[in-house]
């Protein structure tokens, strides 16, 4: 390999230069430099830089915003290593290096809109790219070698200067060890400018935090947030949305969870939560009220025998709804495993993870919400909203008792579901949650 021969040459000449006079060092420098120049000339003609284009992202996505570069020009990268991130209205797409080499040029800037097939960056592939990345190291080694000989010439002069001082007493001997701390003082001095840099950053941020300030900051909405806003407004405009509420006594479900959660965690490495119970309860209710699992396409109603459950997840960029498919075939543990798997992929979800979905569950209770009216995720016909659990006084068998109560809300499309069907659906969910044994007795 060309780069290996250059390194071997530089190291061999470096070893010779350490024992050679200054003239030998200069000859070594000149010889090695000439070799490097010749190697650079030949390597630059061995392989040409390859232009990498914006990859295909999805059938419905033709462009995106270049969010950030993960590397810099001159960095050496391996094949399939992440180079850039492109933000679309649905997901973030990573652009990886097709081959190993060195990045030569960026052809787009951050926050630019880039289209599929557009030139994105150039990479020098193979040995030429690796060689280019090694050049700074070789040059720095040779630069270090050049002053070695002059320093050795000055060393014998130091004792001559040490003989000049007249008082050769214990004091000078004490001063001789003092040069040891002197190098420490040098780094301390070098640290001072580093400390001054971070001090300047807070100063720049101070004006925005001044009490009584009336400054305004404008931040461009990312593509995903824009798309979510469009879909939410589209849902409000297209669907005849109506919301019905009910209260659920969570005592039985909480007791069951408390009793079995440790055992399940130990045997199956799965945390037993409330989402699996609500998912199973909704699935059974959807099978009994098929209109809640249907959708409108043109002038037709599409009924489905399967249940693909969309689970609303809040992310810094906006609300996403990954899908758990064929929930009608799953028990509590299988549902929890699927939801946990999707949770681990948050931030790296693909279009396939979020495509489809016949019914949505949104749990605003994790943030403390007591009441809410969720928005339908078109083209679905209904969405269930869960809320926080609060202890409330309720009447049980003529007695006032304190029970943990959750308020649930069902927003449905009145074009598909009538009030009778919507209320019946929510009552069935309530009954399943208040007595979880019914869910285990229901057929798959």
XYZ file of C-alpha atoms in Angstrom:
444
model
C 0.000 0.000 0.000
C 1.208 3.445 -0.872
C 0.351 4.965 2.491
C 2.192 2.188 4.388
C 5.357 2.779 2.386
C 5.211 6.496 3.154
C 4.769 5.867 6.879
C 7.636 3.368 6.922
C 9.865 5.814 5.056
C 9.021 8.657 7.417
C 9.590 6.570 10.530
C 12.920 5.186 9.311
C 14.170 8.634 8.444
C 12.850 9.929 11.756
C 14.896 7.358 13.656
C 17.976 8.331 11.698
C 17.323 12.023 12.250
C 17.297 11.714 16.036
C 20.943 10.608 15.990
C 22.035 12.849 13.153
C 23.329 16.458 13.189
C 21.173 19.336 12.130
C 22.353 19.094 8.550
C 21.241 15.439 8.510
C 17.846 16.443 9.845
C 17.420 19.006 7.085
C 18.400 16.425 4.483
C 15.900 14.000 6.035
C 13.229 16.637 5.925
C 13.901 17.497 2.309
C 13.978 13.851 1.255
C 10.812 12.918 3.085
C 9.039 16.017 1.849
C 9.903 15.167 -1.729
C 8.567 11.643 -1.233
C 5.363 13.003 0.238
C 4.874 15.412 -2.665
C 5.431 12.648 -5.207
C 3.071 10.298 -3.292
C 0.434 12.976 -3.100
C 0.670 13.578 -6.819
C 0.335 9.886 -7.667
C -2.423 9.211 -5.100
C -4.522 12.061 -6.409
C -4.572 10.368 -9.803
C -5.233 6.828 -8.547
C -8.898 7.360 -7.643
C -11.329 10.133 -8.435
C -13.751 11.596 -5.894
C -17.236 10.079 -5.985
C -20.351 12.238 -5.801
C -23.044 10.980 -3.405
C -26.635 11.955 -4.138
C -29.706 12.339 -1.923
C -31.133 8.802 -1.631
C -34.687 7.653 -2.247
C -36.646 8.173 0.993
C -40.172 6.928 0.277
C -42.713 6.899 -2.515
C -44.532 9.936 -1.147
C -41.398 11.921 -0.191
C -39.541 13.834 -2.906
C -37.574 16.362 -0.860
C -36.428 17.207 2.637
C -34.412 19.653 4.722
C -30.735 18.989 5.381
C -30.830 19.014 9.150
C -27.159 18.491 10.007
C -23.807 17.129 8.893
C -22.391 14.428 11.155
C -18.900 14.790 9.655
C -16.653 17.564 8.411
C -14.703 18.041 5.208
C -11.434 16.100 5.517
C -12.832 13.452 7.880
C -12.106 9.815 7.096
C -15.204 7.614 7.164
C -15.980 3.938 6.864
C -18.577 2.422 4.556
C -22.158 2.811 5.881
C -21.055 5.429 8.437
C -23.581 8.236 8.957
C -22.701 11.457 7.152
C -25.854 13.590 7.217
C -29.461 13.686 8.409
C -32.311 14.819 6.169
C -35.553 15.845 7.836
C -38.812 15.090 6.036
C -42.438 15.681 6.949
C -42.696 12.115 8.278
C -39.302 10.806 9.430
C -35.611 11.669 9.603
C -33.531 9.962 6.917
C -29.829 9.288 7.498
C -27.390 9.448 4.586
C -24.493 7.001 4.931
C -21.159 6.804 3.152
C -21.385 4.301 0.267
C -17.651 3.493 0.525
C -14.701 4.096 2.817
C -12.701 7.214 2.124
C -12.308 10.894 2.914
C -14.953 13.602 2.568
C -13.748 16.142 0.025
C -16.604 18.626 -0.346
C -20.120 19.382 0.852
C -22.484 20.345 -1.969
C -25.305 21.589 0.262
C -25.592 23.607 3.448
C -27.514 22.876 6.624
C -31.179 23.955 6.462
C -31.113 23.744 2.647
C -33.996 21.996 0.890
C -32.631 19.005 -1.004
C -34.459 16.832 -3.532
C -34.116 13.130 -4.182
C -31.234 12.562 -6.633
C -29.565 15.924 -5.907
C -25.768 15.971 -5.430
C -25.084 16.049 -1.685
C -21.341 15.588 -1.068
C -18.153 14.252 -2.632
C -15.963 11.536 -1.144
C -12.489 10.419 -2.215
C -12.647 6.664 -2.037
C -10.141 3.928 -1.280
C -6.421 4.408 -0.688
C -6.369 7.974 -1.911
C -8.862 8.974 0.763
C -7.004 7.139 3.527
C -3.698 8.600 2.355
C -5.076 12.131 2.456
C -6.187 11.655 6.061
C -2.688 10.461 7.058
C -0.867 13.424 5.505
C -1.282 15.811 8.487
C 0.186 13.201 10.840
C 3.241 12.645 8.626
C 3.853 16.344 8.239
C 3.516 16.961 11.992
C 6.034 14.160 12.711
C 8.573 15.662 10.322
C 8.029 19.159 11.672
C 8.712 17.804 15.155
C 11.955 16.179 13.995
C 13.411 19.322 12.439
C 14.044 21.193 15.721
C 15.396 18.134 17.565
C 19.036 18.653 16.513
C 19.160 22.402 17.278
C 17.876 21.705 20.787
C 20.666 19.180 21.337
C 23.223 21.795 20.197
C 21.940 24.220 22.832
C 22.071 21.681 25.655
C 25.888 21.770 26.045
C 25.727 25.593 26.261
C 23.438 25.396 29.306
C 26.163 24.163 31.687
C 28.456 26.923 30.458
C 25.819 29.447 31.462
C 25.391 27.658 34.758
C 29.100 28.168 35.552
C 28.817 31.942 35.165
C 26.831 32.620 38.352
C 29.296 33.420 41.170
C 27.362 32.348 44.257
C 27.439 28.547 43.992
C 25.634 28.006 47.256
C 22.733 25.915 48.445
C 20.389 28.526 47.013
C 21.264 27.766 43.372
C 20.868 24.052 44.064
C 17.398 24.813 45.341
C 16.687 26.864 42.266
C 17.663 24.001 39.959
C 14.685 21.834 40.895
C 12.449 24.867 40.473
C 12.473 24.584 36.645
C 10.312 21.471 37.130
C 7.282 23.545 38.120
C 8.019 26.005 35.293
C 6.551 23.671 32.665
C 3.448 23.445 34.875
C 3.117 27.180 34.735
C 3.151 27.007 30.938
C 0.096 24.779 30.717
C -1.580 26.941 33.323
C -0.997 29.909 31.097
C -2.323 27.952 28.152
C -5.450 27.083 30.119
C -6.248 30.731 30.743
C -7.344 31.526 27.177
C -9.475 28.347 27.179
C -11.244 29.520 30.318
C -11.868 32.907 28.766
C -13.794 31.375 25.808
C -16.631 29.844 27.774
C -16.948 33.071 29.736
C -17.778 34.950 26.558
C -20.720 32.609 25.729
C -22.773 33.408 28.830
C -22.176 37.090 28.217
C -23.748 36.770 24.780
C -26.764 35.009 26.292
C -27.250 37.549 29.091
C -29.262 40.128 27.077
C -31.986 37.570 26.276
C -32.474 36.882 30.001
C -32.646 40.449 31.235
C -35.808 40.931 33.336
C -38.394 42.949 31.479
C -36.883 42.149 28.095
C -39.347 42.233 25.192
C -37.197 40.395 22.666
C -38.845 37.934 20.272
C -37.257 34.843 18.782
C -38.503 33.309 15.544
C -37.750 29.639 14.886
C -38.627 27.934 11.629
C -41.013 24.995 12.051
C -39.502 21.676 11.113
C -41.102 19.640 8.358
C -42.609 17.073 10.704
C -44.264 19.751 12.811
C -45.674 21.397 9.694
C -47.060 18.104 8.443
C -48.611 17.286 11.832
C -50.272 20.712 11.886
C -51.697 20.119 8.413
C -53.077 16.703 9.322
C -54.645 17.909 12.576
C -56.382 20.759 10.814
C -57.438 18.430 8.025
C -58.985 16.116 10.614
C -60.954 18.958 12.191
C -62.211 20.116 8.802
C -63.034 16.685 7.333
C -64.454 14.643 10.226
C -67.698 15.285 12.066
C -65.951 14.922 15.425
C -67.820 14.340 18.645
C -66.468 13.286 22.052
C -68.056 11.156 24.761
C -66.654 10.614 28.282
C -66.787 7.972 30.970
C -65.134 7.164 34.305
C -63.305 3.928 35.044
C -62.612 2.482 38.480
C -58.982 1.319 38.178
C -58.905 -0.656 41.467
C -59.027 -4.170 39.970
C -56.482 -3.465 37.241
C -54.111 -1.779 39.673
C -54.372 -4.724 42.090
C -53.660 -7.192 39.278
C -50.676 -5.174 38.115
C -49.309 -4.860 41.656
C -49.635 -8.601 42.196
C -47.990 -9.827 38.984
C -45.667 -7.063 37.774
C -42.565 -8.312 39.618
C -43.128 -11.902 38.531
C -43.628 -10.901 34.904
C -40.580 -8.647 34.961
C -38.448 -11.467 36.356
C -39.672 -14.218 34.034
C -40.291 -12.288 30.816
C -38.211 -9.111 31.261
C -41.289 -7.025 30.489
C -42.798 -4.219 32.553
C -46.525 -4.672 32.981
C -48.305 -1.360 32.478
C -51.814 -0.103 31.832
C -51.413 0.345 28.078
C -51.582 -3.376 27.326
C -54.862 -3.687 29.241
C -56.434 -0.759 27.405
C -55.134 -2.059 24.080
C -56.688 -5.463 24.719
C -59.953 -3.936 25.951
C -60.207 -1.682 22.889
C -59.456 -4.602 20.577
C -62.323 -6.646 22.044
C -64.647 -3.653 21.864
C -63.649 -2.952 18.259
C -64.557 -6.494 17.292
C -67.994 -5.957 18.790
C -68.395 -2.450 17.280
C -66.723 -2.846 13.836
C -67.663 0.676 12.717
C -65.122 2.079 15.207
C -62.430 0.115 13.349
C -63.576 1.223 9.888
C -62.734 4.169 7.649
C -64.289 6.136 4.803
C -62.661 5.962 1.367
C -64.543 7.992 -1.204
C -68.161 6.884 -1.072
C -67.343 3.527 0.542
C -66.889 2.308 4.113
C -63.969 -0.062 4.624
C -64.474 -2.587 7.440
C -61.492 -4.571 8.742
C -61.202 -7.948 10.434
C -57.840 -7.019 11.968
C -56.835 -4.355 14.481
C -53.700 -2.280 13.901
C -53.348 -0.081 16.963
C -51.654 3.320 16.670
C -50.029 4.438 19.928
C -49.513 8.192 20.213
C -45.978 9.067 21.375
C -44.764 12.595 22.135
C -41.319 13.457 20.725
C -39.374 16.747 20.669
C -40.324 17.173 17.007
C -43.990 16.389 17.445
C -46.530 13.638 17.929
C -45.870 10.328 16.176
C -48.072 7.240 16.079
C -46.145 3.960 15.657
C -48.401 0.989 14.927
C -48.781 -2.332 16.765
C -50.158 -4.702 14.153
C -52.645 -7.546 14.566
C -53.344 -6.750 18.200
C -56.350 -9.080 18.072
C -53.909 -12.026 18.178
C -51.926 -10.777 21.202
C -52.188 -11.120 24.952
C -50.999 -8.618 27.560
C -47.345 -9.688 27.419
C -47.122 -9.649 23.621
C -48.637 -6.163 23.497
C -46.243 -4.853 26.140
C -43.267 -6.298 24.256
C -44.354 -4.666 21.001
C -44.924 -1.290 22.630
C -41.571 -1.496 24.435
C -39.851 -2.339 21.147
C -41.383 0.682 19.444
C -40.427 2.847 22.411
C -36.774 1.906 21.979
C -36.953 2.992 18.355
C -38.242 6.473 19.176
C -36.210 8.882 17.066
C -35.362 6.126 14.589
C -38.852 5.121 13.528
C -39.330 4.309 9.857
C -42.314 4.951 7.621
C -43.223 1.283 7.899
C -43.451 1.631 11.686
C -46.021 4.422 11.387
C -47.924 3.416 8.268
C -51.498 2.195 8.579
C -53.313 1.970 11.874
C -57.049 1.437 12.313
C -57.544 2.854 15.830
C -55.493 5.155 18.076
C -54.868 5.330 21.829
C -53.446 8.542 23.287
C -52.349 8.607 26.923
C -52.245 12.196 28.090
C -52.349 10.987 31.690
C -48.580 10.510 31.729
C -48.339 14.309 31.676
C -51.043 14.797 34.311
C -54.004 15.548 32.067
C -57.391 15.025 33.765
C -59.694 15.710 30.807
C -59.168 16.134 27.090
C -60.724 15.691 23.663
C -58.252 13.881 21.380
C -58.273 14.561 17.642
C -59.043 11.737 15.219
C -56.068 10.399 13.269
C -57.493 10.308 9.734
C -58.525 8.147 7.963
C -59.427 6.375 11.216
C -62.884 6.848 12.683
C -62.135 7.042 16.426
C -59.459 7.668 19.046
C -59.395 6.835 22.766
C -57.924 9.321 25.204
C -56.572 8.094 28.554
C -55.999 10.480 31.464
C -54.429 10.647 34.901
C -55.670 8.437 37.742
C -57.041 10.378 40.707
C -58.682 9.216 43.908
C -62.306 10.310 44.068
C -65.289 9.621 46.334
C -67.730 7.277 44.583
C -70.848 5.384 45.638
C -70.424 1.580 45.767
C -73.329 -0.540 47.065
C -74.844 2.511 48.697
C -71.598 3.458 50.469
C -69.274 6.371 49.728
C -65.754 5.053 49.196
C -62.518 6.415 47.785
C -61.486 4.786 44.510
C -58.788 5.495 41.889
C -60.688 6.902 38.922
C -59.547 7.526 35.355
C -61.591 9.634 32.972
C -61.516 8.279 29.409
C -62.663 10.069 26.281
C -63.655 8.705 22.885
C -63.601 11.107 19.961
C -65.384 9.574 16.981
C -66.389 10.494 13.462
C -70.132 10.958 13.508
C -70.273 10.184 9.785
C -69.481 6.545 10.651
C -70.496 6.073 14.274
C -73.753 7.081 15.851
C -73.940 8.078 19.479
C -75.335 4.704 20.489
C -72.361 2.826 19.010
C -69.801 5.236 20.416
C -71.206 5.130 23.944
C -71.570 1.340 23.776
C -67.922 1.043 22.728
C -66.697 3.154 25.638
C -68.897 1.312 28.150
C -67.461 -2.023 26.984
C -63.916 -0.697 27.444
C -64.867 0.445 30.940
C -66.326 -2.943 31.844
C -63.242 -4.809 30.620
C -60.877 -2.567 32.600
C -62.920 -2.689 35.799
C -62.928 -6.508 35.641
C -59.793 -7.656 33.720
C -60.811 -11.322 34.084
C -63.388 -10.764 31.348
C -60.603 -10.031 28.873
C -58.924 -13.352 29.593
C -62.218 -15.184 29.066
C -62.913 -13.479 25.733
C -61.927 -15.489 22.588
C -59.009 -14.437 20.368
